[in-house]
Short mmCIF file of C-alpha atoms and ligand atoms in Angstrom, two decimals:
data_model
loop_
_atom_site.label_atom_id
_atom_site.label_comp_id
_atom_site.label_asym_id
_atom_site.label_seq_id
_atom_site.Cartn_x
_atom_site.Cartn_y
_atom_site.Cartn_z
CA UNK Q 14 0.00 0.00 0.00
CA UNK Q 15 2.87 2.33 0.91
CA UNK Q 16 4.71 1.68 -2.38
CA UNK Q 17 1.56 2.42 -4.28
CA UNK Q 18 0.96 5.73 -2.54
CA UNK Q 19 4.53 6.96 -3.24
CA UNK Q 20 3.99 6.02 -6.89
CA UNK Q 21 0.75 7.97 -6.86
CA UNK Q 22 2.57 10.88 -5.25
CA UNK Q 23 5.03 11.06 -8.13
CA UNK Q 24 2.28 10.98 -10.75
CA UNK Q 25 0.47 13.71 -8.82
CA UNK Q 26 3.67 15.81 -8.69
CA UNK Q 27 4.31 15.42 -12.42
CA UNK Q 28 0.72 16.37 -13.15
CA UNK Q 29 0.96 19.59 -11.10
CA UNK Q 30 4.20 20.65 -12.78
CA UNK Q 31 2.79 19.97 -16.24
CA UNK Q 32 -0.37 21.91 -15.44
CA UNK Q 33 1.57 25.01 -14.34
CA UNK Q 34 3.78 24.74 -17.40
CA UNK Q 35 0.79 24.49 -19.70
CA UNK Q 36 -0.82 27.55 -18.12
CA UNK Q 37 2.45 29.53 -18.35
CA UNK Q 38 2.98 28.70 -22.01
CA UNK Q 39 -0.64 29.58 -22.87
CA UNK Q 40 -0.34 32.93 -21.10
CA UNK Q 41 3.02 33.94 -22.58
CA UNK Q 42 2.32 32.47 -25.97
CA UNK Q 43 5.92 32.85 -27.25
CA UNK Q 44 8.37 30.24 -28.58
CA UNK Q 45 10.50 30.78 -25.42
CA UNK Q 46 7.90 28.77 -23.45
CA UNK Q 47 6.63 25.93 -25.63
CA UNK Q 48 3.74 23.88 -24.30
CA UNK Q 49 4.61 20.63 -22.50
CA UNK Q 50 2.86 18.51 -25.12
CA UNK Q 51 5.13 19.71 -27.90
CA UNK Q 52 8.22 19.37 -25.75
CA UNK Q 53 7.34 15.80 -24.76
CA UNK Q 54 6.80 14.93 -28.38
CA UNK Q 55 10.21 16.36 -29.22
CA UNK Q 56 11.77 14.59 -26.24
CA UNK Q 57 10.52 11.22 -27.39
CA UNK Q 58 11.97 11.70 -30.86
CA UNK Q 59 15.40 13.10 -29.81
CA UNK Q 60 15.98 11.26 -26.52
CA UNK Q 61 17.72 8.15 -27.82
CA UNK Q 62 19.68 9.70 -30.71
CA UNK Q 63 20.67 12.95 -29.01
CA UNK Q 64 20.08 13.33 -25.29
CA UNK Q 65 20.69 9.93 -23.73
CA UNK Q 66 24.47 10.09 -24.04
CA UNK Q 67 24.57 13.50 -22.33
CA UNK Q 68 22.30 12.23 -19.55
CA UNK Q 69 24.58 9.27 -18.96
CA UNK Q 70 27.63 11.51 -18.74
CA UNK Q 71 25.96 13.75 -16.17
CA UNK Q 72 24.66 10.83 -14.17
CA UNK Q 73 28.09 9.20 -14.25
CA UNK Q 74 29.78 12.34 -12.92
CA UNK Q 75 27.27 12.65 -10.11
CA UNK Q 76 27.61 9.00 -9.14
CA UNK Q 77 31.40 9.27 -9.18
CA UNK Q 78 31.34 12.43 -7.08
CA UNK Q 79 28.91 10.94 -4.57
CA UNK Q 80 30.95 7.75 -4.42
CA UNK Q 81 34.13 9.67 -3.61
CA UNK Q 82 32.32 11.78 -1.03
CA UNK Q 83 30.94 8.67 0.65
CA UNK Q 84 34.31 6.92 0.54
CA UNK Q 85 36.01 9.79 2.33
CA UNK Q 86 33.19 11.50 4.20
CA UNK Q 87 31.73 8.51 6.05
CA UNK Q 88 34.97 7.16 7.57
CA UNK Q 89 36.08 10.67 8.50
CA UNK Q 90 32.72 11.54 10.01
CA UNK Q 91 32.58 8.26 11.97
CA UNK Q 92 36.07 8.76 13.39
CA UNK Q 93 35.42 12.40 14.25
CA UNK Q 94 32.21 11.44 15.99
CA UNK Q 95 33.68 8.57 17.98
CA UNK Q 96 37.23 9.67 18.77
CA UNK Q 97 37.30 13.03 20.53
CA UNK Q 98 40.88 13.58 19.41
CA UNK Q 99 39.99 13.30 15.71
CA UNK Q 100 37.19 15.77 16.26
CA UNK Q 101 39.41 18.29 18.01
CA UNK Q 102 42.02 18.02 15.28
CA UNK Q 103 39.74 18.09 12.23
CA UNK Q 104 36.68 20.15 13.16
CA UNK Q 105 38.49 23.50 12.84
CA UNK Q 106 39.63 22.51 9.37
CA UNK Q 107 36.14 21.49 8.38
CA UNK Q 108 34.59 24.65 9.84
CA UNK Q 109 37.06 26.84 7.98
CA UNK Q 110 36.60 25.19 4.61
CA UNK Q 111 32.93 24.22 4.75
CA UNK Q 112 31.53 27.77 4.27
CA UNK Q 113 33.69 28.53 1.23
CA UNK Q 114 31.36 28.55 -1.77
CA UNK Q 115 32.72 25.62 -3.72
CA UNK Q 116 31.95 27.31 -7.00
CA UNK Q 117 34.56 29.94 -6.04
CA UNK Q 118 37.13 27.16 -6.08
CA UNK Q 119 36.27 26.18 -9.63
CA UNK Q 120 39.01 28.26 -11.30
CA UNK Q 121 41.62 26.79 -8.97
CA UNK Q 122 40.43 23.26 -9.54
CA UNK Q 123 40.37 23.75 -13.27
CA UNK Q 124 43.92 25.06 -13.18
CA UNK Q 125 45.08 22.10 -11.14
CA UNK Q 126 43.06 19.31 -12.71
CA UNK Q 127 42.34 20.63 -16.16
CA UNK Q 128 39.01 21.06 -17.85
CA UNK Q 129 38.25 17.33 -18.03
CA UNK Q 130 36.25 14.87 -15.98
CA UNK Q 131 38.40 15.12 -12.88
CA UNK Q 132 37.52 18.77 -12.21
CA UNK Q 133 33.79 18.15 -12.63
CA UNK Q 134 33.73 15.12 -10.36
CA UNK Q 135 35.86 16.96 -7.80
CA UNK Q 136 33.40 19.84 -7.67
CA UNK Q 137 30.54 17.47 -6.86
CA UNK Q 138 32.73 15.71 -4.35
CA UNK Q 139 33.60 18.98 -2.62
CA UNK Q 140 29.98 20.05 -2.36
CA UNK Q 141 28.77 16.75 -0.90
CA UNK Q 142 31.66 15.66 1.27
CA UNK Q 143 31.38 18.41 3.89
CA UNK Q 144 27.68 17.83 4.43
CA UNK Q 145 28.38 14.11 4.81
CA UNK Q 146 31.24 14.58 7.27
CA UNK Q 147 29.30 16.91 9.53
CA UNK Q 148 26.07 14.90 9.39
CA UNK Q 149 27.76 11.57 10.11
CA UNK Q 150 29.85 13.07 12.90
CA UNK Q 151 26.79 14.57 14.57
CA UNK Q 152 24.89 11.35 14.03
CA UNK Q 153 27.56 9.45 15.95
CA UNK Q 154 27.74 12.08 18.68
CA UNK Q 155 24.01 11.92 19.27
CA UNK Q 156 24.08 8.19 20.08
CA UNK Q 157 23.17 7.85 23.77
CA UNK Q 158 26.01 6.32 25.74
CA UNK Q 159 23.76 3.52 27.01
CA UNK Q 160 23.63 2.17 23.48
CA UNK Q 161 27.26 1.16 23.76
CA UNK Q 162 26.88 -0.70 27.06
CA UNK Q 163 25.87 -4.11 25.71
CA UNK Q 164 28.88 -4.06 23.40
CA UNK Q 165 31.27 -2.89 26.07
CA UNK Q 166 30.14 -5.67 28.39
CA UNK Q 167 30.75 -8.16 25.60
CA UNK Q 168 34.29 -6.91 25.21
CA UNK Q 169 33.64 -5.71 21.66
CA UNK Q 170 36.52 -4.18 19.73
CA UNK Q 171 36.49 -0.93 17.80
CA UNK Q 172 35.62 -2.74 14.56
CA UNK Q 173 32.57 -4.31 16.21
CA UNK Q 174 31.43 -0.95 17.52
CA UNK Q 175 31.75 0.65 14.09
CA UNK Q 176 29.85 -2.16 12.43
CA UNK Q 177 27.11 -2.77 14.98
CA UNK Q 178 26.49 0.75 16.25
CA UNK Q 179 28.18 3.69 14.55
CA UNK Q 180 27.35 2.88 10.94
CA UNK Q 181 23.70 1.88 11.37
CA UNK Q 182 23.03 4.70 13.84
CA UNK Q 183 24.40 7.42 11.56
CA UNK Q 184 22.90 6.08 8.33
CA UNK Q 185 19.65 8.10 8.46
CA UNK Q 186 21.53 11.36 9.03
CA UNK Q 187 23.92 10.48 6.22
CA UNK Q 188 21.09 9.93 3.75
CA UNK Q 189 19.46 13.20 4.75
CA UNK Q 190 22.72 15.06 4.17
CA UNK Q 191 23.06 13.43 0.78
CA UNK Q 192 19.58 14.61 -0.13
CA UNK Q 193 20.34 18.16 0.94
CA UNK Q 194 23.64 18.27 -0.93
CA UNK Q 195 22.32 16.60 -4.08
CA UNK Q 196 20.33 19.56 -5.37
CA UNK Q 197 23.32 21.90 -5.06
CA UNK Q 198 25.54 19.30 -6.67
CA UNK Q 199 23.28 19.04 -9.70
CA UNK Q 200 23.15 22.82 -10.18
CA UNK Q 201 26.91 23.16 -9.94
CA UNK Q 202 27.41 20.22 -12.27
CA UNK Q 203 25.22 21.99 -14.80
CA UNK Q 204 27.45 25.01 -14.57
CA UNK Q 205 30.72 23.09 -14.92
CA UNK Q 206 29.37 21.21 -17.91
CA UNK Q 207 28.95 24.42 -19.85
CA UNK Q 208 32.66 24.47 -20.65
CA UNK Q 209 35.49 22.07 -21.32
CA UNK Q 210 33.29 19.26 -22.51
CA UNK Q 211 31.12 18.12 -25.40
CA UNK Q 212 29.04 15.87 -23.18
CA UNK Q 213 26.66 16.35 -20.29
CA UNK Q 214 23.25 17.86 -19.76
CA UNK Q 215 24.77 21.26 -19.10
CA UNK Q 216 26.47 21.23 -22.47
CA UNK Q 217 23.38 19.95 -24.25
CA UNK Q 218 21.01 22.51 -22.77
CA UNK Q 219 23.34 25.49 -23.33
CA UNK Q 220 24.12 24.27 -26.85
CA UNK Q 221 20.42 24.01 -27.71
CA UNK Q 222 19.92 27.50 -26.33
CA UNK Q 223 22.74 28.90 -28.49
CA UNK Q 224 21.17 27.24 -31.50
CA UNK Q 225 17.85 28.82 -30.46
CA UNK Q 226 16.34 25.36 -30.47
CA UNK Q 227 13.93 25.86 -27.56
CA UNK Q 228 12.26 22.51 -27.98
CA UNK Q 229 15.53 20.66 -27.48
CA UNK Q 230 16.50 22.96 -24.66
CA UNK Q 231 13.29 22.16 -22.81
CA UNK Q 232 13.69 18.47 -23.56
CA UNK Q 233 17.10 18.71 -21.90
CA UNK Q 234 15.64 20.44 -18.87
CA UNK Q 235 13.02 17.73 -18.55
CA UNK Q 236 15.70 15.04 -18.70
CA UNK Q 237 17.75 16.88 -16.07
CA UNK Q 238 14.81 16.98 -13.72
CA UNK Q 239 14.13 13.30 -14.35
CA UNK Q 240 17.75 12.58 -13.39
CA UNK Q 241 17.13 14.48 -10.17
CA UNK Q 242 13.97 12.50 -9.57
CA UNK Q 243 15.83 9.22 -10.07
CA UNK Q 244 18.58 10.25 -7.66
CA UNK Q 245 16.20 11.42 -4.95
CA UNK Q 246 13.94 8.41 -5.20
CA UNK Q 247 16.98 6.12 -5.06
CA UNK Q 248 17.99 7.76 -1.78
CA UNK Q 249 14.43 7.36 -0.52
CA UNK Q 250 14.46 3.72 -1.51
CA UNK Q 251 17.75 3.02 0.24
CA UNK Q 252 16.45 4.78 3.33
CA UNK Q 253 13.31 2.70 3.37
CA UNK Q 254 15.26 -0.53 2.98
CA UNK Q 255 18.01 0.16 5.52
CA UNK Q 256 16.44 2.52 8.05
CA UNK Q 257 13.12 0.77 8.46
CA UNK Q 258 13.48 0.73 12.22
CA UNK G 30 34.05 -16.91 42.05
CA UNK G 31 33.47 -13.19 42.34
CA UNK G 32 35.26 -11.02 44.87
CA UNK G 33 34.44 -7.40 45.48
CA UNK G 34 36.77 -5.61 47.89
CA UNK G 35 36.31 -2.06 49.17
CA UNK G 36 34.57 -0.98 46.00
CA UNK G 37 33.72 2.71 45.84
CA UNK G 38 32.38 4.58 42.83
CA UNK G 39 32.05 8.33 42.46
CA UNK G 40 30.35 10.01 39.54
CA UNK G 41 31.99 13.13 38.21
CA UNK G 42 29.49 15.74 37.14
CA UNK G 43 30.41 19.09 35.64
CA UNK G 44 30.75 20.80 39.01
CA UNK G 45 30.70 18.25 41.81
CA UNK G 46 31.46 14.65 42.67
CA UNK G 47 28.77 12.24 43.78
CA UNK G 48 29.56 9.07 45.73
CA UNK G 49 27.27 6.38 44.35
CA UNK G 50 28.81 3.35 46.09
CA UNK G 51 30.88 3.35 49.23
CA UNK G 52 33.12 0.53 50.38
CA UNK G 53 31.22 -2.48 49.07
CA UNK G 54 32.48 -5.92 50.05
CA UNK G 55 30.89 -9.03 48.61
CA UNK G 56 31.91 -12.55 47.75
CA UNK G 57 30.05 -14.94 45.53
CA UNK G 58 30.90 -18.60 44.92
CA UNK G 59 31.04 -19.81 41.34
CA UNK G 60 27.61 -20.88 40.23
CA UNK G 61 25.83 -19.02 42.99
CA UNK G 62 22.94 -16.63 42.48
CA UNK G 63 22.70 -13.37 44.35
CA UNK G 64 19.73 -11.02 44.55
CA UNK G 65 20.32 -7.37 45.34
CA UNK G 66 17.61 -5.27 46.92
CA UNK G 67 18.02 -1.58 47.55
CA UNK G 68 16.07 1.67 47.42
CA UNK G 69 15.91 3.56 44.17
CA UNK G 70 19.08 5.52 43.52
CA UNK G 71 21.26 3.57 45.96
CA UNK G 72 23.65 2.42 43.25
CA UNK G 73 22.44 -1.04 42.21
CA UNK G 74 22.78 -0.34 38.50
CA UNK G 75 26.13 1.28 39.17
CA UNK G 76 27.34 -1.91 40.87
CA UNK G 77 26.27 -4.02 37.90
CA UNK G 78 27.96 -1.65 35.45
CA UNK G 79 31.20 -2.07 37.36
CA UNK G 80 30.88 -5.85 37.18
CA UNK G 81 30.02 -5.64 33.47
CA UNK G 82 33.19 -3.73 32.75
CA UNK G 83 31.35 -0.58 31.68
CA UNK G 84 32.47 1.59 34.58
CA UNK G 85 36.24 1.16 34.80
CA UNK G 86 37.01 4.14 36.99
CA UNK G 87 36.51 2.91 40.57
CA UNK G 88 38.38 2.39 43.82
CA UNK G 89 38.93 -1.05 45.30
CA UNK G 90 39.21 -4.36 43.51
CA UNK G 91 36.73 -6.50 41.65
CA UNK G 92 37.78 -9.97 40.53
CA UNK G 93 36.17 -12.78 38.61
CA UNK G 94 38.01 -16.07 39.21
CA UNK G 95 40.96 -14.09 40.59
CA UNK G 96 41.19 -12.02 37.40
CA UNK G 97 40.32 -8.35 37.18
CA UNK G 98 37.29 -7.63 35.03
CA UNK G 99 38.08 -7.82 31.34
CA UNK G 100 34.99 -8.20 29.16
CA UNK G 101 37.09 -9.28 26.19
CA UNK G 102 38.47 -12.24 28.18
CA UNK G 103 35.46 -13.20 30.26
CA UNK G 104 32.03 -13.97 28.99
CA UNK G 105 29.65 -11.58 30.70
CA UNK G 106 25.94 -11.57 30.02
CA UNK G 107 24.62 -8.15 30.98
CA UNK G 108 20.98 -7.10 30.85
CA UNK G 109 20.86 -3.36 31.52
CA UNK G 110 17.84 -1.73 33.09
CA UNK G 111 16.75 -0.39 29.68
CA UNK G 112 17.21 -3.88 28.09
CA UNK G 113 20.11 -2.78 25.86
CA UNK G 114 18.59 -3.77 22.53
CA UNK G 115 19.93 -2.11 19.39
CA UNK G 116 17.00 -0.40 17.65
CA UNK G 117 18.33 -1.12 14.13
CA UNK G 118 18.53 -4.87 14.70
CA UNK G 119 15.51 -7.12 14.63
CA UNK G 120 14.77 -9.61 17.39
CA UNK G 121 16.76 -12.42 15.80
CA UNK G 122 19.83 -10.22 15.17
CA UNK G 123 19.62 -8.75 18.66
CA UNK G 124 19.52 -12.19 20.24
CA UNK G 125 22.52 -13.31 18.21
CA UNK G 126 24.56 -10.18 18.93
CA UNK G 127 26.35 -11.55 21.99
CA UNK G 128 27.29 -14.80 20.32
CA UNK G 129 28.37 -12.89 17.20
CA UNK G 130 30.73 -10.57 19.08
CA UNK G 131 32.16 -13.51 20.96
CA UNK G 132 32.80 -15.24 17.63
CA UNK G 133 30.60 -18.27 18.30
CA UNK G 134 29.41 -19.96 15.13
CA UNK G 135 25.87 -18.96 14.29
CA UNK G 136 24.83 -22.41 13.08
CA UNK G 137 25.30 -24.07 16.46
CA UNK G 138 23.07 -21.53 18.15
CA UNK G 139 20.08 -21.91 15.88
CA UNK G 140 18.56 -24.79 17.83
CA UNK G 141 19.14 -23.01 21.14
CA UNK G 142 17.48 -19.90 19.75
CA UNK G 143 14.40 -21.80 18.66
CA UNK G 144 14.12 -23.31 22.14
CA UNK G 145 14.67 -19.97 23.88
CA UNK G 146 12.11 -18.20 21.69
CA UNK G 147 9.63 -20.92 22.56
CA UNK G 148 10.31 -20.79 26.29
CA UNK G 149 10.29 -17.01 26.47
CA UNK G 150 7.14 -16.70 24.38
CA UNK G 151 8.81 -14.78 21.57
CA UNK G 152 7.91 -17.07 18.70
CA UNK G 153 6.76 -15.27 15.58
CA UNK G 154 8.43 -12.01 16.60
CA UNK G 155 11.86 -12.80 15.10
CA UNK G 156 11.61 -10.22 12.32
CA UNK G 157 10.26 -7.37 14.43
CA UNK G 158 12.36 -4.43 15.52
CA UNK G 159 12.59 -3.38 19.19
CA UNK G 160 10.48 -0.30 18.41
CA UNK G 161 7.67 -2.64 17.43
CA UNK G 162 7.70 -4.62 20.68
CA UNK G 163 6.09 -4.04 24.06
CA UNK G 164 8.34 -3.37 27.04
CA UNK G 165 7.90 -6.90 28.35
CA UNK G 166 8.69 -8.41 24.96
CA UNK G 167 11.86 -6.32 24.71
CA UNK G 168 12.84 -7.50 28.14
CA UNK G 169 12.44 -11.12 27.10
CA UNK G 170 14.55 -10.53 24.00
CA UNK G 171 17.29 -9.19 26.28
CA UNK G 172 16.98 -12.33 28.41
CA UNK G 173 17.22 -14.52 25.33
CA UNK G 174 20.39 -12.74 24.24
CA UNK G 175 22.00 -13.20 27.65
CA UNK G 176 20.96 -16.85 27.99
CA UNK G 177 22.14 -17.75 24.49
CA UNK G 178 25.60 -16.47 25.29
CA UNK G 179 26.00 -19.08 28.06
CA UNK G 180 27.96 -16.56 30.11
CA UNK G 181 30.39 -17.12 32.97
CA UNK G 182 28.73 -14.29 34.81
CA UNK G 183 25.14 -13.20 34.36
CA UNK G 184 24.19 -9.68 35.44
CA UNK G 185 20.52 -8.75 35.31
CA UNK G 186 19.22 -5.30 36.21
CA UNK G 187 15.56 -5.70 37.17
CA UNK G 188 15.16 -8.34 34.47
CA UNK G 189 11.48 -9.11 35.02
CA UNK G 190 10.22 -5.63 35.93
CA UNK G 191 8.09 -5.16 32.83
CA UNK G 192 6.31 -8.50 32.97
CA UNK G 193 2.86 -9.26 34.34
CA UNK G 194 2.69 -11.45 37.47
CA UNK G 195 1.94 -14.70 35.62
CA UNK G 196 4.52 -14.26 32.86
CA UNK G 197 7.02 -13.16 35.47
CA UNK G 198 6.69 -16.46 37.34
CA UNK G 199 7.03 -18.46 34.13
CA UNK G 200 10.12 -16.55 33.04
CA UNK G 201 11.65 -16.87 36.51
CA UNK G 202 11.38 -20.62 36.04
CA UNK G 203 12.97 -20.35 32.59
CA UNK G 204 15.85 -18.56 34.24
CA UNK G 205 16.16 -21.22 36.94
CA UNK G 206 16.19 -23.94 34.28
CA UNK G 207 19.00 -22.16 32.41
CA UNK G 208 20.82 -21.62 35.68
CA UNK G 209 20.53 -25.31 36.65
CA UNK G 210 21.83 -26.41 33.28
CA UNK G 211 24.90 -24.15 33.19
CA UNK G 212 25.30 -23.22 36.86
CA UNK G 213 26.12 -19.69 35.86
CA UNK G 214 27.08 -17.20 38.56
CA UNK G 215 24.29 -14.66 38.60
CA UNK G 216 23.70 -11.29 40.16
CA UNK G 217 20.25 -9.85 39.76
CA UNK G 218 18.80 -6.58 40.94
CA UNK G 219 15.19 -6.63 42.00
CA UNK G 220 12.62 -4.56 43.85
CA UNK G 221 10.50 -7.61 44.68
CA UNK G 222 11.07 -9.35 47.96
CA UNK G 223 9.44 -12.55 46.69
CA UNK G 224 11.65 -12.56 43.62
CA UNK G 225 14.75 -12.16 45.76
CA UNK G 226 13.73 -15.08 47.96
CA UNK G 227 12.83 -17.26 44.98
CA UNK G 228 15.91 -16.58 42.85
CA UNK G 229 18.66 -15.53 45.27
CA UNK G 230 20.88 -18.05 46.98
CA UNK G 231 22.28 -14.97 48.66
CA UNK G 232 20.25 -11.87 49.30
CA UNK G 233 22.07 -8.57 49.63
CA UNK G 234 20.35 -5.52 51.05
CA UNK G 235 21.87 -2.19 50.09
CA UNK G 236 21.04 1.04 51.84
CA UNK G 237 21.01 4.57 50.62
CA UNK G 238 23.33 7.27 49.65
CA UNK G 239 26.09 6.48 49.23
CA UNK G 240 25.17 2.84 48.67
CA UNK G 241 26.58 0.43 51.22
CA UNK G 242 25.90 -3.22 51.96
CA UNK G 243 23.75 -3.32 55.07
CA UNK G 244 22.90 -7.04 55.26
CA UNK G 245 23.81 -10.26 53.49
CA UNK G 246 21.41 -13.16 54.00
CA UNK G 247 21.98 -16.80 53.09
CA UNK G 248 18.69 -17.98 51.76
CA UNK G 249 17.85 -21.50 52.97
CA UNK G 250 14.84 -21.78 50.69
CA UNK G 251 16.66 -21.26 47.41
CA UNK G 252 16.10 -24.09 44.97
CA UNK G 253 13.51 -25.88 47.10
CA UNK G 254 10.91 -27.54 44.92
CA UNK G 255 7.66 -25.59 44.56
CA UNK G 256 8.80 -23.25 47.31
CA UNK G 257 6.43 -20.46 46.32
CA UNK G 258 3.57 -22.31 47.99
CA UNK G 259 5.39 -23.17 51.23
CA UNK G 260 4.49 -21.48 54.47
CA UNK G 261 8.25 -20.97 55.05
CA UNK G 262 8.43 -18.87 51.90
CA UNK G 263 5.85 -16.38 53.15
CA UNK G 264 7.51 -16.40 56.53
CA UNK G 265 10.91 -15.54 55.08
CA UNK G 266 9.48 -12.83 52.83
CA UNK G 267 7.82 -11.27 55.84
CA UNK G 268 11.04 -11.33 57.85
CA UNK G 269 12.97 -9.89 54.93
CA UNK G 270 10.50 -7.05 54.54
CA UNK G 271 10.90 -6.17 58.18
CA UNK G 272 14.66 -6.28 57.89
CA UNK G 273 14.63 -4.06 54.81
CA UNK G 274 12.42 -1.55 56.56
CA UNK G 275 14.83 -1.41 59.48
CA UNK G 276 17.89 -1.12 57.27
CA UNK G 277 16.51 1.64 55.09
CA UNK G 278 15.21 3.76 57.94
CA UNK G 279 18.59 3.88 59.66
N1 LIG K 321 26.09 9.03 34.82
C1 LIG K 321 25.83 9.49 36.05
N2 LIG K 321 26.34 10.69 36.45
C2 LIG K 321 26.09 11.17 37.69
N3 LIG K 321 25.37 10.53 38.61
C3 LIG K 321 24.83 9.34 38.29
C4 LIG K 321 25.04 8.76 36.98
N4 LIG K 321 24.39 7.59 36.94
C5 LIG K 321 23.80 7.44 38.14
N5 LIG K 321 24.06 8.49 38.95
C6 LIG K 321 23.62 8.64 40.34
O1 LIG K 321 24.15 7.58 41.09
C7 LIG K 321 23.18 7.07 41.98
C8 LIG K 321 23.00 5.58 41.76
O2 LIG K 321 22.42 5.36 40.51
P1 LIG K 321 21.97 3.92 40.03
O3 LIG K 321 21.46 4.02 38.65
O4 LIG K 321 23.06 2.96 40.27
O5 LIG K 321 20.74 3.64 41.03
P2 LIG K 321 19.82 2.35 41.17
O6 LIG K 321 20.06 1.79 42.52
O7 LIG K 321 20.01 1.43 40.02
O8 LIG K 321 18.36 2.99 41.13
P3 LIG K 321 17.01 2.40 40.49
O9 LIG K 321 16.48 1.38 41.44
O10 LIG K 321 16.11 3.60 40.44
O11 LIG K 321 17.33 1.85 39.16
C9 LIG K 321 21.91 7.86 41.76
O12 LIG K 321 21.76 8.78 42.81
C10 LIG K 321 22.13 8.57 40.45
O13 LIG K 321 21.54 9.84 40.49
MG1 LIG K 322 18.91 0.87 38.45
#
């Protein structure tokens, strides 16, 4: 029943967005806002030959960036949450660097890592990793000390404590942080894809705009938002499966 | 064999120190059971946490079989007052946790688990999470975890407090059956005089603030068949009540 109602929720959401779009295009009545029907028609015809490859590139960069952020952010956050010494040593560094708008670092990163994939993935990584570190650390710190008692009395080692307590307890906070960071990551990815590459949704959308092909531009925007939908619903799904309790 | 010598525990708060236990002396033969009765806040849970190796900052000595407490070396089954279940593990995983940490093979325990679930009335709840159980059910899961571990020392902090009178008596008998089979040294905290007389070979009365041992009683009725219906049982409970009243009003 629950699965069904989330499915219904998505259909409902899509319907609302389409309705607003339709109204807007009817009111403005200019080629700059084509009606959703025409755009969807165009999308169906150009998706496989033109857009799919760009979508895959963008998706791949996001997945790579998230993967790196998880690989580094979760262990760091767990250690900072559990070992007071790690926290004392690393928190100042995190607090100093976290507020820097990552987009401001883009020129530096491009100088160091070139215009290619590495710079784009790194940008996503930088945006997500701080949120993950702080969320996981706070998740660990908010575990009541009684939770550890059964493991202490069993003589559990650090590895046991990480596996049985720290990781499962901080998982919900981690997924929330990922959700929060994801939207920013997608917007910044869009921006970085407007130069130094021939692939990616950012490139496709800007290219269509330059060619004054509004139909393709809107098709690209629709695909971008579908990518977002897929990412968010994947996070929701993982949360439901692993954080049922 | 458990030896507690001159044990004192002080809690360090932000500003002040608070003496929770003062100069406790207690000896327990291997395989003996000991019931601890004391007013709320006298340090019963604190004493169990020391024995479980959770509180390591104390004065005096505490030894199990002439060794200082080392949870990684000894096998300690500890049921904390709040049951100590991990909310992200279902009943089955929670029960297996102790055996898993101790590196016992999971296959060998499966039969024991089935039996324990049956005896403790937990059948059909294996896939539930602690948040989906009643207090009494959670308590029984904690008991199952401790019993499955076959510990050298069993520490139970008010282990039957959340159970109704009938279930409580049944589960007390489950405990006695487990105890008879493995002769595990047990210390249990209780607020029930009858429970202390039924389950404690030794009965220890603590008195308040800071907690000290005021009386140790050797219970002649422990292990007597069907003792709950004997006149002697009521007699002893009555005497014990009187004694407790005296001790606590001092
Ligand atoms: N972490 C702590 N920090 C400071 N004081 C504490 C702490 N834990 C317990 N105390 C204090 O130590 C005393 C003994 O606590 P303890 O939990 O051992 O009591 P208890 O005998 O188990 O009581 P109850 O029967 O209510 O469970 C209490 O006065 C309590 O306020
Ligand atoms: Mg207590």
